[in-house]
Amino acid sequence: MATQAPTQLNHSKPLLNIYYAFRIGLGFILLLLFLSGRTGRALGGLNPELFFWTCSSWIIIATLSLALFPAHKLVHSLHRITSFLVVDVIALLVLIHASGGVDSGFGYLLLVIVAISSIFMRERMAIMFATMVSLLMLAQTLYLVESQKLGAQPIFSAAVLGVLLFITAYTFQRLTQKIQHSSEQANQ
């Protein structure tokens, strides 16, 4: 069985622009909801100051990354896109922590980040990214359970979220491969 040469990365500029809009838009929406005070303790319920500064920093980082690395510079850059995804995961994990953990419902935003990573990354790299996100989510949950003396429910929720992260990564990986295959056949 012959192995295929790896295909050169060629990310879509419109897709990269959508990713930038998602990063900046989500940050602004979360910050505005938090500042409005209409969410009760759902946003930043455990540590409001940490939530505010993390959300503000995330918006600044996302905006600077857009200014310094516009989409046309990222078409062939897996390293920069991966670093942006890691920053997004870290920011979301801190926001999840500041909001009281995985039971706040915030953890499901990680599904979107893993789906995006599965579109931009290839094969094992996407699964490895989902693994990293799952382990970080579990570590954050264990820390919160230990420091706040919570029961076992958050650990179960984090485990279920971890399974969903893997399912998302695998599903989006397969969908991306099928779309690329169809696109290649259409171009022939």
PDB file of N, CA, C and O in Angstrom, residues 33-66:
ATOM      1  N   LEU A  33     -22.373  41.124  27.815  1.00  0.00           N
ATOM      2  CA  LEU A  33     -23.334  40.442  28.684  1.00  0.00           C
ATOM      3  C   LEU A  33     -22.916  40.541  30.146  1.00  0.00           C
ATOM      4  O   LEU A  33     -23.743  40.772  31.028  1.00  0.00           O
ATOM      5  N   PHE A  34     -21.632  40.363  30.389  1.00  0.00           N
ATOM      6  CA  PHE A  34     -21.116  40.456  31.756  1.00  0.00           C
ATOM      7  C   PHE A  34     -21.328  41.864  32.318  1.00  0.00           C
ATOM      8  O   PHE A  34     -21.798  42.029  33.443  1.00  0.00           O
ATOM      9  N   LEU A  35     -20.981  42.879  31.529  1.00  0.00           N
ATOM     10  CA  LEU A  35     -21.103  44.263  31.989  1.00  0.00           C
ATOM     11  C   LEU A  35     -22.554  44.705  32.145  1.00  0.00           C
ATOM     12  O   LEU A  35     -22.839  45.598  32.943  1.00  0.00           O
ATOM     13  N   SER A  36     -23.459  44.089  31.391  1.00  0.00           N
ATOM     14  CA  SER A  36     -24.871  44.461  31.506  1.00  0.00           C
ATOM     15  C   SER A  36     -25.457  44.040  32.856  1.00  0.00           C
ATOM     16  O   SER A  36     -26.425  44.641  33.316  1.00  0.00           O
ATOM     17  N   GLY A  37     -24.882  43.009  33.462  1.00  0.00           N
ATOM     18  CA  GLY A  37     -25.359  42.538  34.757  1.00  0.00           C
ATOM     19  C   GLY A  37     -26.647  41.737  34.684  1.00  0.00           C
ATOM     20  O   GLY A  37     -27.206  41.372  35.713  1.00  0.00           O
ATOM     21  N   ARG A  38     -27.131  41.466  33.498  1.00  0.00           N
ATOM     22  CA  ARG A  38     -28.402  40.749  33.338  1.00  0.00           C
ATOM     23  C   ARG A  38     -28.250  39.232  33.380  1.00  0.00           C
ATOM     24  O   ARG A  38     -29.225  38.515  33.275  1.00  0.00           O
ATOM     25  N   THR A  39     -27.039  38.752  33.516  1.00  0.00           N
ATOM     26  CA  THR A  39     -26.825  37.305  33.517  1.00  0.00           C
ATOM     27  C   THR A  39     -26.743  36.732  34.920  1.00  0.00           C
ATOM     28  O   THR A  39     -26.507  35.527  35.075  1.00  0.00           O
ATOM     29  N   GLY A  40     -26.930  37.560  35.903  1.00  0.00           N
ATOM     30  CA  GLY A  40     -26.836  37.090  37.289  1.00  0.00           C
ATOM     31  C   GLY A  40     -25.422  36.616  37.581  1.00  0.00           C
ATOM     32  O   GLY A  40     -24.458  37.318  37.304  1.00  0.00           O
ATOM     33  N   ARG A  41     -25.323  35.402  38.087  1.00  0.00           N
ATOM     34  CA  ARG A  41     -24.005  34.847  38.407  1.00  0.00           C
ATOM     35  C   ARG A  41     -23.534  33.858  37.339  1.00  0.00           C
ATOM     36  O   ARG A  41     -22.563  33.152  37.542  1.00  0.00           O
ATOM     37  N   ALA A  42     -24.215  33.828  36.202  1.00  0.00           N
ATOM     38  CA  ALA A  42     -23.840  32.880  35.147  1.00  0.00           C
ATOM     39  C   ALA A  42     -22.485  33.213  34.534  1.00  0.00           C
ATOM     40  O   ALA A  42     -21.712  32.323  34.197  1.00  0.00           O
ATOM     41  N   LEU A  43     -22.192  34.490  34.387  1.00  0.00           N
ATOM     42  CA  LEU A  43     -20.904  34.917  33.839  1.00  0.00           C
ATOM     43  C   LEU A  43     -20.071  35.515  34.954  1.00  0.00           C
ATOM     44  O   LEU A  43     -20.429  36.533  35.544  1.00  0.00           O
ATOM     45  N   GLY A  44     -18.960  34.889  35.256  1.00  0.00           N
ATOM     46  CA  GLY A  44     -18.061  35.401  36.284  1.00  0.00           C
ATOM     47  C   GLY A  44     -18.592  35.260  37.687  1.00  0.00           C
ATOM     48  O   GLY A  44     -18.200  36.019  38.575  1.00  0.00           O
ATOM     49  N   GLY A  45     -19.464  34.292  37.908  1.00  0.00           N
ATOM     50  CA  GLY A  45     -20.082  34.130  39.227  1.00  0.00           C
ATOM     51  C   GLY A  45     -19.100  33.801  40.331  1.00  0.00           C
ATOM     52  O   GLY A  45     -19.276  34.220  41.470  1.00  0.00           O
ATOM     53  N   LEU A  46     -18.048  33.063  40.027  1.00  0.00           N
ATOM     54  CA  LEU A  46     -17.070  32.678  41.036  1.00  0.00           C
ATOM     55  C   LEU A  46     -16.022  33.764  41.246  1.00  0.00           C
ATOM     56  O   LEU A  46     -15.606  34.029  42.368  1.00  0.00           O
ATOM     57  N   ASN A  47     -15.610  34.401  40.154  1.00  0.00           N
ATOM     58  CA  ASN A  47     -14.569  35.429  40.235  1.00  0.00           C
ATOM     59  C   ASN A  47     -14.819  36.477  39.142  1.00  0.00           C
ATOM     60  O   ASN A  47     -14.253  36.389  38.053  1.00  0.00           O
ATOM     61  N   PRO A  48     -15.645  37.488  39.425  1.00  0.00           N
ATOM     62  CA  PRO A  48     -16.004  38.486  38.410  1.00  0.00           C
ATOM     63  C   PRO A  48     -14.814  39.269  37.855  1.00  0.00           C
ATOM     64  O   PRO A  48     -14.758  39.557  36.662  1.00  0.00           O
ATOM     65  N   GLU A  49     -13.865  39.590  38.705  1.00  0.00           N
ATOM     66  CA  GLU A  49     -12.706  40.360  38.245  1.00  0.00           C
ATOM     67  C   GLU A  49     -11.865  39.553  37.252  1.00  0.00           C
ATOM     68  O   GLU A  49     -11.426  40.069  36.227  1.00  0.00           O
ATOM     69  N   LEU A  50     -11.654  38.285  37.562  1.00  0.00           N
ATOM     70  CA  LEU A  50     -10.915  37.412  36.653  1.00  0.00           C
ATOM     71  C   LEU A  50     -11.643  37.293  35.323  1.00  0.00           C
ATOM     72  O   LEU A  50     -11.019  37.331  34.261  1.00  0.00           O
ATOM     73  N   PHE A  51     -12.966  37.173  35.367  1.00  0.00           N
ATOM     74  CA  PHE A  51     -13.756  37.079  34.135  1.00  0.00           C
ATOM     75  C   PHE A  51     -13.573  38.340  33.289  1.00  0.00           C
ATOM     76  O   PHE A  51     -13.314  38.259  32.084  1.00  0.00           O
ATOM     77  N   PHE A  52     -13.712  39.503  33.910  1.00  0.00           N
ATOM     78  CA  PHE A  52     -13.592  40.772  33.177  1.00  0.00           C
ATOM     79  C   PHE A  52     -12.223  40.911  32.521  1.00  0.00           C
ATOM     80  O   PHE A  52     -12.124  41.230  31.331  1.00  0.00           O
ATOM     81  N   TRP A  53     -11.170  40.695  33.285  1.00  0.00           N
ATOM     82  CA  TRP A  53      -9.822  40.911  32.737  1.00  0.00           C
ATOM     83  C   TRP A  53      -9.447  39.855  31.700  1.00  0.00           C
ATOM     84  O   TRP A  53      -8.759  40.147  30.726  1.00  0.00           O
ATOM     85  N   THR A  54      -9.891  38.636  31.885  1.00  0.00           N
ATOM     86  CA  THR A  54      -9.614  37.601  30.887  1.00  0.00           C
ATOM     87  C   THR A  54     -10.344  37.901  29.589  1.00  0.00           C
ATOM     88  O   THR A  54      -9.770  37.809  28.498  1.00  0.00           O
ATOM     89  N   CYS A  55     -11.603  38.269  29.691  1.00  0.00           N
ATOM     90  CA  CYS A  55     -12.395  38.578  28.504  1.00  0.00           C
ATOM     91  C   CYS A  55     -11.816  39.801  27.777  1.00  0.00           C
ATOM     92  O   CYS A  55     -11.680  39.787  26.542  1.00  0.00           O
ATOM     93  N   SER A  56     -11.451  40.818  28.511  1.00  0.00           N
ATOM     94  CA  SER A  56     -10.852  42.017  27.906  1.00  0.00           C
ATOM     95  C   SER A  56      -9.526  41.688  27.227  1.00  0.00           C
ATOM     96  O   SER A  56      -9.263  42.138  26.101  1.00  0.00           O
ATOM     97  N   SER A  57      -8.697  40.912  27.893  1.00  0.00           N
ATOM     98  CA  SER A  57      -7.403  40.519  27.321  1.00  0.00           C
ATOM     99  C   SER A  57      -7.583  39.676  26.073  1.00  0.00           C
ATOM    100  O   SER A  57      -6.853  39.833  25.093  1.00  0.00           O
ATOM    101  N   TRP A  58      -8.556  38.788  26.093  1.00  0.00           N
ATOM    102  CA  TRP A  58      -8.825  37.929  24.943  1.00  0.00           C
ATOM    103  C   TRP A  58      -9.233  38.763  23.721  1.00  0.00           C
ATOM    104  O   TRP A  58      -8.785  38.519  22.602  1.00  0.00           O
ATOM    105  N   ILE A  59     -10.069  39.776  23.958  1.00  0.00           N
ATOM    106  CA  ILE A  59     -10.484  40.660  22.858  1.00  0.00           C
ATOM    107  C   ILE A  59      -9.272  41.395  22.291  1.00  0.00           C
ATOM    108  O   ILE A  59      -9.109  41.498  21.065  1.00  0.00           O
ATOM    109  N   ILE A  60      -8.411  41.895  23.165  1.00  0.00           N
ATOM    110  CA  ILE A  60      -7.223  42.623  22.722  1.00  0.00           C
ATOM    111  C   ILE A  60      -6.298  41.700  21.929  1.00  0.00           C
ATOM    112  O   ILE A  60      -5.807  42.060  20.850  1.00  0.00           O
ATOM    113  N   ILE A  61      -6.064  40.504  22.429  1.00  0.00           N
ATOM    114  CA  ILE A  61      -5.190  39.546  21.729  1.00  0.00           C
ATOM    115  C   ILE A  61      -5.782  39.170  20.372  1.00  0.00           C
ATOM    116  O   ILE A  61      -5.065  39.115  19.368  1.00  0.00           O
ATOM    117  N   ALA A  62      -7.081  38.920  20.333  1.00  0.00           N
ATOM    118  CA  ALA A  62      -7.731  38.545  19.071  1.00  0.00           C
ATOM    119  C   ALA A  62      -7.668  39.687  18.064  1.00  0.00           C
ATOM    120  O   ALA A  62      -7.417  39.463  16.874  1.00  0.00           O
ATOM    121  N   THR A  63      -7.863  40.909  18.528  1.00  0.00           N
ATOM    122  CA  THR A  63      -7.807  42.065  17.635  1.00  0.00           C
ATOM    123  C   THR A  63      -6.386  42.299  17.131  1.00  0.00           C
ATOM    124  O   THR A  63      -6.177  42.577  15.946  1.00  0.00           O
ATOM    125  N   LEU A  64      -5.402  42.180  18.024  1.00  0.00           N
ATOM    126  CA  LEU A  64      -4.004  42.326  17.603  1.00  0.00           C
ATOM    127  C   LEU A  64      -3.594  41.235  16.619  1.00  0.00           C
ATOM    128  O   LEU A  64      -2.867  41.502  15.658  1.00  0.00           O
ATOM    129  N   SER A  65      -4.062  40.019  16.846  1.00  0.00           N
ATOM    130  CA  SER A  65      -3.714  38.940  15.918  1.00  0.00           C
ATOM    131  C   SER A  65      -4.312  39.193  14.544  1.00  0.00           C
ATOM    132  O   SER A  65      -3.687  38.899  13.523  1.00  0.00           O
ATOM    133  N   LEU A  66      -5.498  39.781  14.493  1.00  0.00           N
ATOM    134  CA  LEU A  66      -6.102  40.141  13.212  1.00  0.00           C
ATOM    135  C   LEU A  66      -5.295  41.233  12.521  1.00  0.00           C
ATOM    136  O   LEU A  66      -5.047  41.170  11.313  1.00  0.00           O
TER     137      LEU A  66
END
